[in-house]
CSV table of C-alpha atoms in Angstrom, one decimal:
chain,number,residue,atom,x,y,z
Y,30,MET,CA,193.3,-156.2,40.8
Y,31,PRO,CA,196.1,-158.5,39.5
Y,32,GLN,CA,194.9,-161.0,37.0
Y,33,ARG,CA,193.7,-164.4,38.4
Y,34,ARG,CA,196.4,-167.0,37.9
Y,35,GLU,CA,196.3,-170.7,37.6
Y,36,PRO,CA,198.3,-172.6,40.2
Y,37,ASP,CA,201.7,-173.8,39.0
Y,38,PRO,CA,201.5,-177.6,38.8
Y,39,GLU,CA,205.3,-177.9,39.3
Y,40,LYS,CA,205.1,-175.9,42.6
Y,41,LEU,CA,202.2,-177.9,43.8
Y,42,ARG,CA,204.1,-181.1,43.0
Y,43,LYS,CA,207.1,-179.9,45.0
Y,44,LEU,CA,204.9,-179.1,47.9
Y,45,GLN,CA,203.3,-182.5,47.9
Y,46,GLU,CA,206.7,-184.2,47.7
Y,47,ALA,CA,207.9,-182.1,50.7
Y,48,LEU,CA,204.9,-183.2,52.7
Y,49,ASP,CA,205.4,-186.9,51.7
Y,50,ALA,CA,209.0,-186.7,52.7
Y,51,TYR,CA,208.2,-185.2,56.0
Y,52,ALA,CA,205.7,-187.9,56.9
Y,53,ALA,CA,208.2,-190.6,55.8
Y,54,ASP,CA,211.1,-189.2,57.8
Y,55,GLU,CA,209.2,-188.7,61.0
Y,56,GLY,CA,207.4,-192.0,61.1
Y,57,PRO,CA,203.7,-192.4,62.0
Y,58,GLY,CA,204.5,-192.7,65.7
Y,59,LEU,CA,206.2,-189.3,66.0
Y,60,ILE,CA,203.7,-187.2,64.0
Y,61,ASP,CA,201.4,-184.9,65.9
Y,62,HIS,CA,198.2,-185.8,64.1
Y,63,GLU,CA,196.1,-183.0,65.6
Y,64,TYR,CA,198.7,-180.5,64.6
Y,65,GLU,CA,199.0,-182.0,61.1
Y,66,LYS,CA,195.2,-181.9,60.8
Y,67,ALA,CA,195.1,-178.2,61.7
Y,68,ALA,CA,198.0,-177.4,59.4
Y,69,ALA,CA,196.3,-179.2,56.5
Y,70,LYS,CA,193.2,-177.1,57.0
Y,71,VAL,CA,195.2,-173.9,57.0
Y,72,ARG,CA,197.2,-175.0,54.0
Y,73,GLU,CA,194.1,-175.8,52.1
Y,74,ARG,CA,192.7,-172.3,52.8
Y,75,ALA,CA,196.0,-170.7,51.8
Y,76,LEU,CA,196.1,-172.6,48.5
Y,77,ARG,CA,192.6,-171.5,47.7
Y,78,LEU,CA,193.5,-167.9,48.3
Y,79,LEU,CA,196.6,-168.2,46.2
Y,80,ASP,CA,194.5,-169.8,43.4
Y,81,GLN,CA,192.4,-166.7,43.3
Y,82,ARG,CA,195.4,-164.4,42.8
Y,83,SER,CA,199.0,-164.0,44.0
Y,84,ARG,CA,199.5,-162.5,47.4
Y,85,SER,CA,202.3,-161.4,49.6
Y,86,ARG,CA,203.2,-163.4,52.7
Y,87,HIS,CA,201.9,-160.7,55.0
Y,88,GLU,CA,198.7,-160.3,53.1
Y,89,LEU,CA,198.1,-164.1,53.2
Y,90,ARG,CA,198.9,-164.3,56.9
Y,91,GLU,CA,196.5,-161.4,57.7
Y,92,ARG,CA,193.7,-163.1,55.7
Y,93,LEU,CA,194.3,-166.5,57.4
Y,94,LEU,CA,194.2,-165.0,60.9
Y,95,ASP,CA,191.3,-162.7,60.2
Y,96,PRO,CA,188.8,-163.5,63.0
Y,97,ARG,CA,185.9,-162.4,60.8
Y,98,ARG,CA,186.5,-165.3,58.5
Y,99,VAL,CA,186.4,-167.9,61.3
Y,100,LYS,CA,183.1,-169.9,61.4
Y,101,GLU,CA,180.9,-169.4,64.4
Y,102,GLY,CA,181.7,-171.8,67.2
Y,103,GLU,CA,185.2,-172.5,65.9
Y,104,ASP,CA,188.6,-171.3,67.1
Y,105,GLY,CA,190.8,-169.4,64.7
Y,106,PRO,CA,194.2,-171.0,63.7
Y,107,ASP,CA,197.2,-170.6,66.0
Y,108,PRO,CA,199.5,-167.9,64.6
Y,109,ASP,CA,202.6,-170.1,65.0
Y,110,LEU,CA,200.9,-172.9,63.0
Y,111,VAL,CA,200.0,-170.4,60.3
Y,112,ASP,CA,203.6,-169.2,60.2
Y,113,ASP,CA,204.8,-172.8,59.9
Y,114,VAL,CA,202.5,-173.3,56.9
Y,115,LEU,CA,203.6,-170.1,55.3
Y,116,ASP,CA,207.2,-171.1,55.8
Y,117,SER,CA,206.5,-174.4,54.0
Y,118,LEU,CA,204.7,-172.6,51.1
Y,119,THR,CA,207.6,-170.1,50.8
Y,120,ARG,CA,210.2,-172.9,50.6
Y,121,SER,CA,208.1,-174.5,47.9
Y,122,GLY,CA,207.9,-171.2,45.9
Y,123,LEU,CA,204.2,-170.8,46.2
Y,124,ILE,CA,204.8,-167.6,48.2
Y,125,ASP,CA,207.4,-165.3,46.6
Y,126,ASP,CA,207.2,-161.7,47.7
Y,127,GLU,CA,209.7,-160.6,45.1
Y,128,ALA,CA,207.8,-162.1,42.2
Y,129,PHE,CA,204.5,-160.8,43.7
Y,130,ALA,CA,205.9,-157.3,43.9
Y,131,ARG,CA,207.1,-157.2,40.4
Y,132,GLU,CA,203.8,-158.5,39.0
Y,133,TRP,CA,201.8,-156.0,41.2
Y,134,VAL,CA,203.9,-153.1,39.9
Y,135,ARG,CA,203.7,-154.1,36.3
Y,136,GLN,CA,199.9,-154.6,36.3
Y,137,ARG,CA,199.0,-151.6,38.4
Y,138,PHE,CA,201.2,-149.3,36.4
Y,139,GLU,CA,200.0,-150.6,33.0
Y,140,ARG,CA,196.3,-151.1,33.7
Y,141,ARG,CA,195.5,-148.7,36.5
Y,142,GLY,CA,197.9,-145.8,35.8
Y,143,LYS,CA,199.4,-145.8,39.3
Y,144,SER,CA,202.5,-143.8,40.0
Y,145,THR,CA,205.6,-145.2,41.7
Y,146,THR,CA,204.6,-143.3,44.8
Y,147,VAL,CA,201.3,-145.0,45.1
Y,148,LEU,CA,202.7,-148.4,44.1
Y,149,ARG,CA,205.4,-148.1,46.8
Y,150,ARG,CA,202.8,-147.4,49.4
Y,151,GLU,CA,200.6,-150.2,48.2
Y,152,LEU,CA,203.4,-152.7,48.5
Y,153,GLN,CA,204.4,-151.4,51.9
Y,154,ASP,CA,200.8,-151.9,53.1
Y,155,LYS,CA,201.0,-155.5,51.9
Y,156,GLY,CA,204.1,-156.1,54.0
Y,157,VAL,CA,206.6,-156.4,51.1
Y,158,SER,CA,210.1,-155.6,52.3
Y,159,ALA,CA,211.8,-152.4,51.2
Y,160,ALA,CA,214.4,-154.3,49.1
Y,161,ASP,CA,211.6,-156.2,47.2
Y,162,ARG,CA,209.6,-153.0,46.8
Y,163,GLU,CA,212.5,-151.1,45.3
Y,164,SER,CA,213.6,-154.0,43.1
Y,165,ALA,CA,210.0,-154.2,41.6
Y,166,LEU,CA,209.8,-150.4,41.1
Y,167,GLU,CA,213.0,-150.5,39.0
Y,168,GLN,CA,210.8,-151.8,36.2
Y,169,ILE,CA,209.5,-148.2,35.8
Y,170,ASP,CA,211.9,-145.4,34.8
Y,171,GLU,CA,211.2,-141.7,35.0
Y,172,SER,CA,210.4,-141.4,31.3
Y,173,ASP,CA,207.8,-144.2,31.6
Y,174,GLU,CA,206.1,-142.5,34.5
Y,175,ARG,CA,206.1,-139.1,32.7
Y,176,GLU,CA,204.6,-140.5,29.6
Y,177,LEU,CA,201.9,-142.2,31.6
Y,178,ALA,CA,201.1,-138.9,33.3
Y,179,ARG,CA,200.9,-137.2,29.8
Y,180,GLU,CA,198.5,-139.8,28.6
Y,181,LEU,CA,196.2,-139.4,31.6
Y,182,ALA,CA,196.3,-135.6,31.3
Y,183,ARG,CA,195.5,-135.7,27.5
Y,184,LYS,CA,192.6,-138.0,28.2
Y,185,LYS,CA,191.2,-135.7,30.8
Y,186,ALA,CA,191.8,-132.6,28.7
Y,187,ARG,CA,189.6,-134.0,25.9
Y,188,SER,CA,186.7,-133.4,28.3
Y,189,VAL,CA,187.2,-129.7,27.7
Y,190,LYS,CA,184.7,-128.8,25.0
Y,191,THR,CA,185.3,-125.1,24.5
Y,192,VAL,CA,188.2,-122.7,25.1
Y,193,PRO,CA,188.0,-121.3,28.6
Y,194,ALA,CA,186.5,-117.8,28.4
Y,195,ASP,CA,188.7,-116.3,31.1
Y,196,ARG,CA,191.5,-117.0,33.6
Y,197,SER,CA,189.0,-118.3,36.2
Y,198,ALA,CA,187.5,-120.8,33.8
Y,199,ARG,CA,191.0,-121.9,32.6
Y,200,ASP,CA,192.2,-122.4,36.2
Y,201,LYS,CA,189.1,-124.5,36.9
Y,202,GLU,CA,189.9,-126.8,33.9
Y,203,LEU,CA,193.5,-127.0,35.0
Y,204,ARG,CA,192.6,-128.0,38.5
Y,205,ARG,CA,190.5,-130.9,37.1
Y,206,ILE,CA,193.4,-132.2,35.1
Y,207,VAL,CA,195.9,-131.8,37.9
Y,208,GLY,CA,193.4,-133.6,40.2
Y,209,VAL,CA,193.5,-136.7,38.0
Y,210,LEU,CA,197.3,-136.9,38.2
Y,211,ALA,CA,197.4,-136.0,41.9
Y,212,ARG,CA,195.0,-138.9,42.8
Y,213,ARG,CA,197.4,-141.3,41.2
Y,214,GLY,CA,200.3,-140.0,43.2
Y,215,PHE,CA,202.3,-138.1,40.6
Y,216,PRO,CA,204.5,-135.3,42.1
Y,217,GLN,CA,202.9,-131.9,42.3
Y,218,ALA,CA,205.4,-130.1,40.1
Y,219,MET,CA,205.2,-132.8,37.4
Y,220,ALA,CA,201.4,-132.9,37.5
Y,221,LEU,CA,201.1,-129.1,37.2
Y,222,GLN,CA,203.5,-128.9,34.3
Y,223,ILE,CA,202.0,-131.8,32.4
Y,224,ALA,CA,198.4,-130.6,33.0
Y,225,ARG,CA,199.3,-127.2,31.6
Y,226,GLU,CA,200.8,-128.7,28.5
Y,227,ALA,CA,197.7,-130.9,28.0
Y,228,LEU,CA,195.3,-128.0,28.5
Y,229,ASP,CA,197.3,-125.7,26.2
Y,230,SER,CA,197.3,-128.4,23.5
Y,231,ARG,CA,193.6,-129.0,23.9
Y,232,CYS,CA,192.8,-125.2,23.6
Y,233,GLU,CA,194.9,-125.0,20.4
Y,234,GLU,CA,192.9,-127.9,19.0
Y,235,LEU,CA,189.6,-126.2,19.9
Y,236,ALA,CA,190.7,-122.9,18.4
Y,237,GLU,CA,191.6,-124.4,15.0
Y,238,PRO,CA,189.1,-123.4,12.3
């Protein structure tokens, strides 16, 4: 999970200024006070969610409209109102899918060992556009990904305590290493090659006097 972040005071200031300007321009007689009251409630929930961690616009919208999170006896927020609030937060820079995607990729790659295949799918699930997904994934080049796979394979190979006695035993250990890489979405050919290298290296270590 991405690291909890503190709200940006500058962004919060801009948001408040925008709200004050809106109220001043419209005049008290033209403001739909019921709408503004409902919007303020949605805005407060959105800011609390963003205070916990950064989120994509789609993810935030789904959370705000989730009927399971509506108190019993209350109506859920109107989708159009939620969109208006999210538009306001986007204009203020509090929602930024491009920045969110870049941070998601950086942290999930470095801390969770996720491949670009998995990261691309995760961002897609969060409603991040194809352009923002690919821009974020440009942070990782093929050599970075291959080195991560090697590190994961070496770590798993260290669990092998004795040189496999026969081909069957060796294949069993190889499958375990490949499985670690496959679960993180590394391509099959790459995973098999790197797993073999890691297992060979581990067997050489164990065979040394």
